[in-house]
């Protein structure tokens, strides 16, 4: 515990986390994001090419929805594969064009995580590994989220978000000297929208859009106003049971439709080996069901 506090102190003193921690429970888009001086104006070049957004809708302690919107100037096939990872069955969404980049991991037990940012492979893999370590420990801690924030900051911009069992949640966002870092427990009915800019972070109740949590997640991702070249939204509706975790997976094309913009193209998807062409993916708020999956509890 002392080591964890020491690490956080070092991050605060040297990395500028002083004033960067988010106020837990804030629903404002910009009430608790702060600036430290980094002199990194070059990060403006990322705008429009890596503006992705992750959304979590927390129905209750055992049910949640994760939606991921990819924003990019270039096309990439989105792969969704099933694996065993850190002792749990998972679905992983990733792309390999311009380097490996994981977007989403959904795991048995209701764990879910997502990341956005520029195509820096080692940073993305480090975030993915950190998420796996948190899942293996069964806890989302401020110490580990401080490590995630440090990685996102090294990328220049981006985000990492994770939800564990019981709604425990961690958020790290950084862009050009502005930051958000928080850990909290999501309440039933809450959502978070986590783009690559801390000023556009949102937290509130998903009933503002729909009583259907999957539909609400699509609206949350589609109404996020950060992001220019808006491509697919992949949505994972998850229910964690005692012996297995079931989910339905949907795909839709954003293109800016819900915010009055018309820029971006859909991507091809390969879902568990099945190819779904970009032309078959509908515009949001309509979604195409890709399939249903059951992840079993692994026994030793």
CSV table of C-alpha atoms in Angstrom, one decimal:
chain,number,residue,atom,x,y,z
A,1,UNK,CA,0.0,0.0,0.0
A,2,UNK,CA,2.9,2.4,0.9
A,3,UNK,CA,4.5,1.7,-2.5
A,4,UNK,CA,1.2,2.5,-4.3
A,5,UNK,CA,0.9,5.8,-2.5
A,6,UNK,CA,4.6,6.6,-3.3
A,7,UNK,CA,4.0,5.8,-7.0
A,8,UNK,CA,0.9,8.1,-7.0
A,9,UNK,CA,2.9,10.9,-5.3
A,10,UNK,CA,5.7,10.6,-7.9
A,11,UNK,CA,3.2,10.8,-10.7
A,12,UNK,CA,1.6,13.8,-9.1
A,13,UNK,CA,4.9,15.6,-8.6
A,14,UNK,CA,6.6,14.9,-11.8
A,15,UNK,CA,3.7,14.2,-14.3
A,16,UNK,CA,1.4,16.9,-13.2
A,17,UNK,CA,-1.4,14.8,-11.7
A,18,UNK,CA,-1.9,17.6,-9.2
A,19,UNK,CA,-5.3,18.9,-10.1
A,20,UNK,CA,-5.9,16.1,-12.7
A,21,UNK,CA,-8.0,13.7,-10.6
A,22,UNK,CA,-11.6,13.8,-11.5
A,23,UNK,CA,-14.3,14.6,-9.0
A,24,UNK,CA,-16.1,11.4,-8.6
A,25,UNK,CA,-19.8,11.4,-9.5
A,26,UNK,CA,-19.5,14.5,-11.7
A,27,UNK,CA,-21.9,14.6,-14.6
A,28,UNK,CA,-20.5,17.7,-16.2
A,29,UNK,CA,-18.5,17.4,-19.4
A,30,UNK,CA,-15.8,19.7,-18.2
A,31,UNK,CA,-16.2,20.5,-14.5
A,32,UNK,CA,-13.2,18.5,-13.3
A,33,UNK,CA,-10.7,18.4,-16.1
A,34,UNK,CA,-7.5,20.3,-15.6
A,35,UNK,CA,-4.3,21.4,-17.4
A,36,UNK,CA,-0.7,21.0,-16.8
A,37,UNK,CA,1.9,22.5,-19.1
A,38,UNK,CA,3.6,20.0,-21.4
A,39,UNK,CA,4.5,22.1,-24.4
A,40,UNK,CA,3.2,19.3,-26.7
A,41,UNK,CA,1.3,21.2,-29.4
A,42,UNK,CA,2.3,18.5,-31.8
A,43,UNK,CA,-0.5,16.4,-30.5
A,44,UNK,CA,-3.0,18.5,-32.4
A,45,UNK,CA,-2.0,16.3,-35.4
A,46,UNK,CA,-3.8,13.4,-33.8
A,47,UNK,CA,-7.1,15.2,-34.0
A,48,UNK,CA,-9.4,13.5,-36.5
A,49,UNK,CA,-7.2,10.4,-36.9
A,50,UNK,CA,-7.6,8.9,-33.4
A,51,UNK,CA,-10.7,10.3,-31.8
A,52,UNK,CA,-12.2,7.0,-30.6
A,53,UNK,CA,-14.7,6.7,-27.8
A,54,UNK,CA,-15.6,4.0,-25.2
A,55,UNK,CA,-19.0,3.9,-23.5
A,56,UNK,CA,-20.1,1.8,-20.5
A,57,UNK,CA,-23.8,1.5,-19.5
A,58,UNK,CA,-24.1,0.0,-16.1
A,59,UNK,CA,-27.5,-1.7,-15.8
A,60,UNK,CA,-26.7,-3.3,-12.4
A,61,UNK,CA,-23.9,-5.2,-10.7
A,62,UNK,CA,-24.2,-8.1,-13.1
A,63,UNK,CA,-25.4,-6.6,-16.4
A,64,UNK,CA,-23.7,-3.9,-18.5
A,65,UNK,CA,-23.2,-2.7,-22.0
A,66,UNK,CA,-19.9,-1.7,-23.6
A,67,UNK,CA,-19.8,0.3,-26.9
A,68,UNK,CA,-16.7,1.3,-28.8
A,69,UNK,CA,-16.6,3.8,-31.6
A,70,UNK,CA,-13.6,3.8,-33.9
A,71,UNK,CA,-12.6,7.1,-35.5
A,72,UNK,CA,-9.9,7.2,-38.1
A,73,UNK,CA,-9.0,8.5,-41.5
A,74,UNK,CA,-8.1,5.0,-42.7
A,75,UNK,CA,-10.1,1.7,-43.0
A,76,UNK,CA,-9.2,-1.3,-41.0
A,77,UNK,CA,-10.9,-4.7,-40.6
A,78,UNK,CA,-12.2,-5.1,-37.0
A,79,UNK,CA,-11.5,-8.6,-35.7
A,80,UNK,CA,-13.5,-10.0,-32.8
A,81,UNK,CA,-12.0,-13.2,-31.5
A,82,UNK,CA,-12.6,-15.6,-28.6
A,83,UNK,CA,-9.6,-16.4,-26.3
A,84,UNK,CA,-8.6,-17.5,-22.8
A,85,UNK,CA,-6.7,-14.6,-21.2
A,86,UNK,CA,-5.5,-14.2,-17.6
A,87,UNK,CA,-7.5,-17.2,-16.7
A,88,UNK,CA,-10.8,-16.1,-18.1
A,89,UNK,CA,-12.7,-16.6,-21.4
A,90,UNK,CA,-12.9,-13.3,-23.3
A,91,UNK,CA,-13.9,-11.6,-26.5
A,92,UNK,CA,-11.3,-9.3,-27.9
A,93,UNK,CA,-11.9,-6.6,-30.5
A,94,UNK,CA,-8.8,-5.3,-32.3
A,95,UNK,CA,-7.3,-4.2,-35.6
A,96,UNK,CA,-3.9,-4.8,-37.2
A,97,UNK,CA,-3.7,-2.2,-39.9
A,98,UNK,CA,-0.9,0.2,-39.1
A,99,UNK,CA,0.0,-2.0,-36.1
A,100,UNK,CA,-1.9,-4.0,-33.5
A,101,UNK,CA,-4.4,-2.1,-31.5
A,102,UNK,CA,-6.9,-3.6,-29.0
A,103,UNK,CA,-10.2,-1.7,-28.8
A,104,UNK,CA,-12.2,-3.8,-26.4
A,105,UNK,CA,-12.0,-6.8,-24.2
A,106,UNK,CA,-15.1,-8.3,-22.7
A,107,UNK,CA,-14.4,-11.1,-20.1
A,108,UNK,CA,-16.3,-13.7,-18.2
A,109,UNK,CA,-17.7,-12.3,-15.0
A,110,UNK,CA,-18.6,-9.0,-16.6
A,111,UNK,CA,-15.2,-7.4,-16.8
A,112,UNK,CA,-14.9,-4.9,-19.7
A,113,UNK,CA,-12.2,-2.5,-20.9
A,114,UNK,CA,-11.4,-0.3,-23.9
A,115,UNK,CA,-8.6,2.0,-25.1
A,116,UNK,CA,-8.2,4.7,-27.7
A,117,UNK,CA,-5.3,6.8,-29.0
A,118,UNK,CA,-2.7,6.9,-31.7
A,119,UNK,CA,-1.2,3.8,-33.2
A,120,UNK,CA,1.7,3.2,-30.8
A,121,UNK,CA,1.7,-0.5,-30.4
A,122,UNK,CA,3.8,-0.9,-27.3
A,123,UNK,CA,1.6,1.6,-25.3
A,124,UNK,CA,-1.6,-0.1,-26.4
A,125,UNK,CA,-0.3,-3.5,-25.5
A,126,UNK,CA,0.9,-2.2,-22.1
A,127,UNK,CA,-2.6,-0.8,-21.4
A,128,UNK,CA,-4.2,-4.1,-22.4
A,129,UNK,CA,-1.8,-6.0,-20.2
A,130,UNK,CA,-2.5,-3.7,-17.3
A,131,UNK,CA,-6.2,-4.3,-17.7
A,132,UNK,CA,-5.6,-8.0,-17.6
A,133,UNK,CA,-3.6,-7.7,-14.4
A,134,UNK,CA,-6.4,-5.7,-12.8
A,135,UNK,CA,-8.9,-8.3,-13.8
A,136,UNK,CA,-6.7,-11.1,-12.5
A,137,UNK,CA,-6.5,-9.3,-9.1
A,138,UNK,CA,-10.2,-8.6,-9.1
A,139,UNK,CA,-9.8,-4.9,-8.3
A,140,UNK,CA,-9.7,-1.6,-10.1
A,141,UNK,CA,-7.3,0.5,-8.0
A,142,UNK,CA,-6.2,4.2,-8.1
A,143,UNK,CA,-2.6,2.9,-8.2
A,144,UNK,CA,-3.1,0.9,-11.4
A,145,UNK,CA,-5.2,3.6,-13.0
A,146,UNK,CA,-2.3,6.0,-12.3
A,147,UNK,CA,-0.1,3.6,-14.3
A,148,UNK,CA,-2.7,3.6,-17.1
A,149,UNK,CA,-2.8,7.4,-17.1
A,150,UNK,CA,1.0,7.5,-17.3
A,151,UNK,CA,0.9,5.3,-20.4
A,152,UNK,CA,-1.9,7.4,-22.1
A,153,UNK,CA,0.1,10.6,-21.4
A,154,UNK,CA,3.1,9.1,-23.0
A,155,UNK,CA,1.0,8.5,-26.1
A,156,UNK,CA,0.2,12.2,-26.2
A,157,UNK,CA,-3.5,11.6,-26.2
A,158,UNK,CA,-6.0,8.8,-25.7
A,159,UNK,CA,-8.0,7.0,-23.1
A,160,UNK,CA,-8.3,3.8,-21.1
A,161,UNK,CA,-11.5,2.7,-19.2
A,162,UNK,CA,-12.2,-0.5,-17.3
A,163,UNK,CA,-15.3,-1.8,-15.4
A,164,UNK,CA,-15.0,-4.7,-13.0
A,165,UNK,CA,-17.4,-6.8,-11.0
A,166,UNK,CA,-19.9,-4.9,-9.0
A,167,UNK,CA,-19.5,-1.8,-11.2
A,168,UNK,CA,-16.0,-0.8,-10.0
A,169,UNK,CA,-14.7,1.6,-12.7
A,170,UNK,CA,-11.5,3.4,-13.7
A,171,UNK,CA,-11.0,6.2,-16.2
A,172,UNK,CA,-7.8,7.7,-17.6
A,173,UNK,CA,-7.9,10.3,-20.4
A,174,UNK,CA,-5.2,12.7,-21.6
A,175,UNK,CA,-4.9,15.2,-24.4
A,176,UNK,CA,-2.4,18.0,-24.9
A,177,UNK,CA,-1.9,18.9,-21.2
A,178,UNK,CA,-5.4,18.2,-20.1
A,179,UNK,CA,-6.3,15.2,-18.1
A,180,UNK,CA,-8.9,13.1,-16.2
A,181,UNK,CA,-8.1,10.3,-13.8
A,182,UNK,CA,-10.7,8.7,-11.5
A,183,UNK,CA,-11.8,5.5,-9.9
A,184,UNK,CA,-15.4,5.0,-8.7
A,185,UNK,CA,-18.2,2.6,-8.5
A,186,UNK,CA,-20.9,3.0,-11.1
A,187,UNK,CA,-24.5,3.1,-9.8
A,188,UNK,CA,-27.3,1.1,-11.5
A,189,UNK,CA,-28.6,3.1,-14.4
A,190,UNK,CA,-25.4,5.1,-14.9
A,191,UNK,CA,-23.3,5.5,-18.1
A,192,UNK,CA,-19.9,6.9,-18.8
A,193,UNK,CA,-18.7,8.2,-22.2
A,194,UNK,CA,-14.9,8.2,-22.5
A,195,UNK,CA,-13.4,9.8,-25.6
A,196,UNK,CA,-9.8,10.9,-26.2
A,197,UNK,CA,-10.4,14.4,-24.8
A,198,UNK,CA,-11.1,14.8,-21.1
A,199,UNK,CA,-13.3,17.9,-21.7
A,200,UNK,CA,-15.9,15.7,-23.6
A,201,UNK,CA,-16.1,13.1,-20.9
A,202,UNK,CA,-19.7,12.5,-19.7
A,203,UNK,CA,-21.3,10.7,-16.8
A,204,UNK,CA,-25.0,10.5,-16.1
A,205,UNK,CA,-28.0,8.2,-16.4
A,206,UNK,CA,-28.7,6.3,-19.7
A,207,UNK,CA,-32.5,6.7,-19.4
A,208,UNK,CA,-32.1,10.1,-21.0
A,209,UNK,CA,-32.0,8.1,-24.3
A,210,UNK,CA,-33.8,4.8,-23.8
A,211,UNK,CA,-34.9,2.2,-21.3
A,212,UNK,CA,-33.0,-0.3,-23.6
A,213,UNK,CA,-29.4,-0.2,-22.4
A,214,UNK,CA,-27.9,-1.4,-25.7
A,215,UNK,CA,-29.8,1.3,-27.6
A,216,UNK,CA,-28.8,3.8,-25.0
A,217,UNK,CA,-25.1,2.8,-25.4
A,218,UNK,CA,-25.3,3.5,-29.1
A,219,UNK,CA,-26.8,6.9,-28.5
A,220,UNK,CA,-24.2,7.7,-26.0
A,221,UNK,CA,-21.4,6.8,-28.4
A,222,UNK,CA,-23.2,8.5,-31.3
A,223,UNK,CA,-23.9,11.8,-29.5
A,224,UNK,CA,-20.3,12.2,-28.2
A,225,UNK,CA,-19.3,15.3,-30.1
A,226,UNK,CA,-15.5,14.6,-29.9
A,227,UNK,CA,-14.5,12.9,-33.1
A,228,UNK,CA,-14.5,13.7,-36.8
A,229,UNK,CA,-13.9,10.6,-39.0
A,230,UNK,CA,-16.5,8.4,-37.3
A,231,UNK,CA,-16.6,4.8,-38.3
A,232,UNK,CA,-18.1,1.7,-36.6
A,233,UNK,CA,-19.8,1.4,-33.3
A,234,UNK,CA,-19.5,-2.2,-31.9
A,235,UNK,CA,-21.7,-2.9,-28.9
A,236,UNK,CA,-21.6,-5.7,-26.4
A,237,UNK,CA,-24.6,-6.4,-24.2
A,238,UNK,CA,-23.3,-8.4,-21.3
A,239,UNK,CA,-25.1,-10.5,-18.5
A,240,UNK,CA,-22.9,-12.2,-16.0
A,241,UNK,CA,-24.3,-15.3,-14.3
A,242,UNK,CA,-23.0,-17.7,-11.7
A,243,UNK,CA,-21.6,-20.2,-14.2
A,244,UNK,CA,-21.3,-18.2,-17.4
A,245,UNK,CA,-21.5,-14.8,-19.0
A,246,UNK,CA,-23.7,-14.3,-22.0
A,247,UNK,CA,-23.6,-11.5,-24.5
A,248,UNK,CA,-25.0,-10.2,-27.7
A,249,UNK,CA,-22.8,-8.3,-30.1
A,250,UNK,CA,-24.0,-5.6,-32.5
A,251,UNK,CA,-22.4,-3.4,-35.2
A,252,UNK,CA,-23.5,-0.1,-36.6
A,253,UNK,CA,-22.0,2.7,-38.7
A,254,UNK,CA,-21.8,6.2,-37.0
A,255,UNK,CA,-20.7,8.7,-39.7
A,256,UNK,CA,-21.8,11.5,-37.5
A,257,UNK,CA,-25.5,10.9,-38.0
A,258,UNK,CA,-26.7,11.7,-34.5
A,259,UNK,CA,-24.7,15.0,-34.3
A,260,UNK,CA,-25.4,16.4,-37.7
A,261,UNK,CA,-22.1,15.5,-39.3
A,262,UNK,CA,-21.5,13.2,-42.3
A,263,UNK,CA,-17.9,12.1,-42.3
A,264,UNK,CA,-16.4,8.7,-42.0
A,265,UNK,CA,-17.0,5.3,-43.6
A,266,UNK,CA,-17.8,1.9,-42.1
A,267,UNK,CA,-15.2,-0.9,-41.7
A,268,UNK,CA,-15.4,-4.6,-42.4
A,269,UNK,CA,-15.8,-6.8,-39.4
A,270,UNK,CA,-14.7,-10.4,-38.8
A,271,UNK,CA,-16.8,-11.9,-36.0
A,272,UNK,CA,-15.5,-15.3,-34.8
A,273,UNK,CA,-14.3,-16.0,-38.3
A,274,UNK,CA,-17.4,-14.8,-40.1
A,275,UNK,CA,-16.8,-11.9,-42.5
A,276,UNK,CA,-19.3,-9.0,-42.4
A,277,UNK,CA,-18.8,-6.5,-45.2
A,278,UNK,CA,-18.9,-2.8,-44.5
A,279,UNK,CA,-21.8,-2.4,-46.8
A,280,UNK,CA,-23.9,-4.7,-44.6
A,281,UNK,CA,-23.6,-2.5,-41.5
A,282,UNK,CA,-26.5,-0.2,-41.0
A,283,UNK,CA,-26.4,3.5,-39.9
A,284,UNK,CA,-27.0,4.1,-36.3
A,285,UNK,CA,-29.3,4.1,-34.4
A,286,UNK,CA,-30.0,0.8,-36.3
A,287,UNK,CA,-27.7,-2.0,-35.4
A,288,UNK,CA,-26.9,-5.4,-36.9
A,289,UNK,CA,-26.8,-8.4,-34.5
A,290,UNK,CA,-23.5,-10.2,-35.2
A,291,UNK,CA,-24.2,-13.0,-32.9
A,292,UNK,CA,-24.6,-14.3,-29.3
A,293,UNK,CA,-21.7,-15.7,-27.2
A,294,UNK,CA,-21.5,-17.5,-23.9
A,295,UNK,CA,-18.3,-17.3,-21.9
A,296,UNK,CA,-17.8,-20.1,-19.4
A,297,UNK,CA,-16.3,-19.8,-16.0
A,298,UNK,CA,-12.9,-21.5,-16.2
A,299,UNK,CA,-12.2,-24.1,-13.5
A,300,UNK,CA,-8.8,-25.3,-12.4
